[in-house]
PDB file of C-alpha atoms in Angstrom:
ATOM      1  CA  MET A   1      71.588 -58.251 198.000  1.00 78.00           C
ATOM      2  CA  VAL A   2      71.531 -56.905 194.487  1.00 82.00           C
ATOM      3  CA  PRO A   3      74.175 -58.323 192.135  1.00 88.00           C
ATOM      4  CA  LEU A   4      76.812 -55.715 191.283  1.00 87.00           C
ATOM      5  CA  GLU A   5      75.949 -55.733 187.584  1.00 88.00           C
ATOM      6  CA  ASP A   6      72.351 -54.725 188.500  1.00 90.00           C
ATOM      7  CA  VAL A   7      73.333 -51.882 190.858  1.00 91.00           C
ATOM      8  CA  PHE A   8      72.731 -48.354 189.582  1.00 93.00           C
ATOM      9  CA  ALA A   9      75.935 -46.397 190.144  1.00 94.00           C
ATOM     10  CA  LEU A  10      77.381 -43.236 188.685  1.00 94.00           C
ATOM     11  CA  PRO A  11      80.872 -43.004 187.230  1.00 94.00           C
ATOM     12  CA  ALA A  12      82.939 -40.257 188.840  1.00 93.00           C
ATOM     13  CA  ASP A  13      83.524 -38.672 185.429  1.00 93.00           C
ATOM     14  CA  ALA A  14      79.764 -38.257 184.766  1.00 94.00           C
ATOM     15  CA  ALA A  15      77.936 -34.946 185.019  1.00 95.00           C
ATOM     16  CA  MET A  16      74.783 -34.227 187.012  1.00 95.00           C
ATOM     17  CA  ASP A  17      72.901 -32.961 183.992  1.00 95.00           C
ATOM     18  CA  LEU A  18      69.161 -33.249 183.355  1.00 95.00           C
ATOM     19  CA  ALA A  19      69.325 -36.806 181.988  1.00 95.00           C
ATOM     20  CA  THR A  20      71.374 -38.073 184.954  1.00 94.00           C
ATOM     21  CA  MET A  21      69.144 -36.316 187.467  1.00 94.00           C
ATOM     22  CA  LYS A  22      66.037 -37.843 185.878  1.00 94.00           C
ATOM     23  CA  GLN A  23      67.593 -41.310 186.177  1.00 93.00           C
ATOM     24  CA  VAL A  24      68.487 -40.785 189.832  1.00 93.00           C
ATOM     25  CA  ILE A  25      65.050 -39.419 190.729  1.00 92.00           C
ATOM     26  CA  ALA A  26      63.261 -42.221 188.869  1.00 94.00           C
ATOM     27  CA  LEU A  27      65.100 -44.813 190.944  1.00 92.00           C
ATOM     28  CA  GLY A  28      63.815 -43.329 194.179  1.00 92.00           C
ATOM     29  CA  HIS A  29      66.898 -44.246 196.233  1.00 92.00           C
ATOM     30  CA  SER A  30      68.334 -41.906 198.848  1.00 93.00           C
ATOM     31  CA  ARG A  31      71.962 -42.830 198.091  1.00 93.00           C
ATOM     32  CA  VAL A  32      73.810 -43.566 194.859  1.00 94.00           C
ATOM     33  CA  PRO A  33      77.182 -45.339 194.693  1.00 94.00           C
ATOM     34  CA  VAL A  34      79.981 -43.667 192.745  1.00 94.00           C
ATOM     35  CA  TYR A  35      82.778 -45.600 191.056  1.00 93.00           C
ATOM     36  CA  TRP A  36      86.140 -44.615 189.624  1.00 90.00           C
ATOM     37  CA  GLY A  37      87.553 -46.209 186.525  1.00 86.00           C
ATOM     38  CA  PRO A  38      85.878 -48.428 183.954  1.00 87.00           C
ATOM     39  CA  ALA A  39      84.244 -50.949 186.311  1.00 86.00           C
ATOM     40  CA  LYS A  40      81.547 -50.775 188.966  1.00 87.00           C
ATOM     41  CA  SER A  41      83.730 -52.984 191.136  1.00 86.00           C
ATOM     42  CA  SER A  42      85.644 -49.859 192.151  1.00 85.00           C
ATOM     43  CA  ILE A  43      82.757 -48.343 194.165  1.00 87.00           C
ATOM     44  CA  THR A  44      84.279 -46.694 197.212  1.00 84.00           C
ATOM     45  CA  ARG A  45      81.928 -43.824 198.049  1.00 92.00           C
ATOM     46  CA  PHE A  46      78.371 -42.718 197.590  1.00 93.00           C
ATOM     47  CA  ILE A  47      76.362 -39.511 197.355  1.00 94.00           C
ATOM     48  CA  HIS A  48      73.227 -38.631 199.305  1.00 94.00           C
ATOM     49  CA  ILE A  49      70.543 -37.400 196.955  1.00 92.00           C
ATOM     50  CA  LYS A  50      69.309 -34.863 199.514  1.00 91.00           C
ATOM     51  CA  ASP A  51      72.762 -33.189 199.339  1.00 91.00           C
ATOM     52  CA  GLN A  52      72.201 -32.582 195.618  1.00 90.00           C
ATOM     53  CA  LEU A  53      68.801 -30.845 195.810  1.00 88.00           C
ATOM     54  CA  MET A  54      70.173 -27.406 194.967  1.00 91.00           C
ATOM     55  CA  LEU A  55      72.066 -28.479 191.836  1.00 92.00           C
ATOM     56  CA  THR A  56      71.039 -26.894 188.549  1.00 93.00           C
ATOM     57  CA  PRO A  57      70.885 -29.393 185.671  1.00 92.00           C
ATOM     58  CA  ALA A  58      72.108 -26.773 183.197  1.00 94.00           C
ATOM     59  CA  ASP A  59      75.368 -26.473 185.168  1.00 95.00           C
ATOM     60  CA  ALA A  60      76.150 -30.186 184.562  1.00 95.00           C
ATOM     61  CA  THR A  61      78.113 -30.369 187.818  1.00 95.00           C
ATOM     62  CA  PRO A  62      80.773 -33.116 187.649  1.00 95.00           C
ATOM     63  CA  VAL A  63      79.989 -36.053 189.920  1.00 94.00           C
ATOM     64  CA  ALA A  64      83.621 -36.054 191.099  1.00 92.00           C
ATOM     65  CA  SER A  65      83.107 -32.592 192.621  1.00 93.00           C
ATOM     66  CA  LEU A  66      80.083 -33.550 194.743  1.00 94.00           C
ATOM     67  CA  ARG A  67      80.123 -34.163 198.486  1.00 91.00           C
ATOM     68  CA  PHE A  68      80.832 -37.853 199.113  1.00 90.00           C
ATOM     69  CA  HIS A  69      80.146 -40.159 202.015  1.00 89.00           C
ATOM     70  CA  GLU A  70      82.284 -43.152 202.916  1.00 84.00           C
ATOM     71  CA  PRO A  71      80.467 -46.439 203.489  1.00 79.00           C
ATOM     72  CA  GLN A  72      80.626 -48.019 206.923  1.00 74.00           C
ATOM     73  CA  TRP A  73      82.048 -51.503 206.555  1.00 71.00           C
ATOM     74  CA  ALA A  74      81.205 -54.129 209.146  1.00 71.00           C
ATOM     75  CA  ARG A  75      82.989 -57.396 209.731  1.00 69.00           C
ATOM     76  CA  PRO A  76      82.498 -60.154 212.250  1.00 70.00           C
ATOM     77  CA  PRO A  77      84.956 -60.447 215.173  1.00 63.00           C
ATOM     78  CA  ARG A  78      88.025 -62.533 214.387  1.00 68.00           C
ATOM     79  CA  ASP A  79      88.193 -64.628 217.542  1.00 70.00           C
ATOM     80  CA  ARG A  80      86.894 -65.027 221.113  1.00 71.00           C
ATOM     81  CA  ARG A  81      89.401 -62.532 222.562  1.00 73.00           C
ATOM     82  CA  GLU A  82      88.101 -59.809 220.270  1.00 68.00           C
ATOM     83  CA  ILE A  83      84.506 -60.654 221.222  1.00 67.00           C
ATOM     84  CA  ALA A  84      85.421 -60.521 224.909  1.00 71.00           C
ATOM     85  CA  ALA A  85      87.170 -57.166 224.458  1.00 73.00           C
ATOM     86  CA  ARG A  86      83.967 -55.682 223.026  1.00 68.00           C
ATOM     87  CA  SER A  87      81.767 -56.999 225.847  1.00 66.00           C
ATOM     88  CA  PRO A  88      80.828 -54.521 228.607  1.00 63.00           C
TER      89      PRO A  88
END
């Protein structure tokens, strides 16, 4: 895993202008996390880059107005009963 301080993420109050789009494209990732507030620790959603293909850099579309995707969180079962309940 990448340490949080090394993760590229966009603040929700940023704009998808030419400079931001160049950064995103240079990274080559298909998804970019978005955070609210001053710290990256508040990442709760992400954007798919393919959803942003039709954006015009001159419009400087606010990141907060883009289509977001919620992450799928996984956790291990809590106890044997929960494991048994999931078994076919």
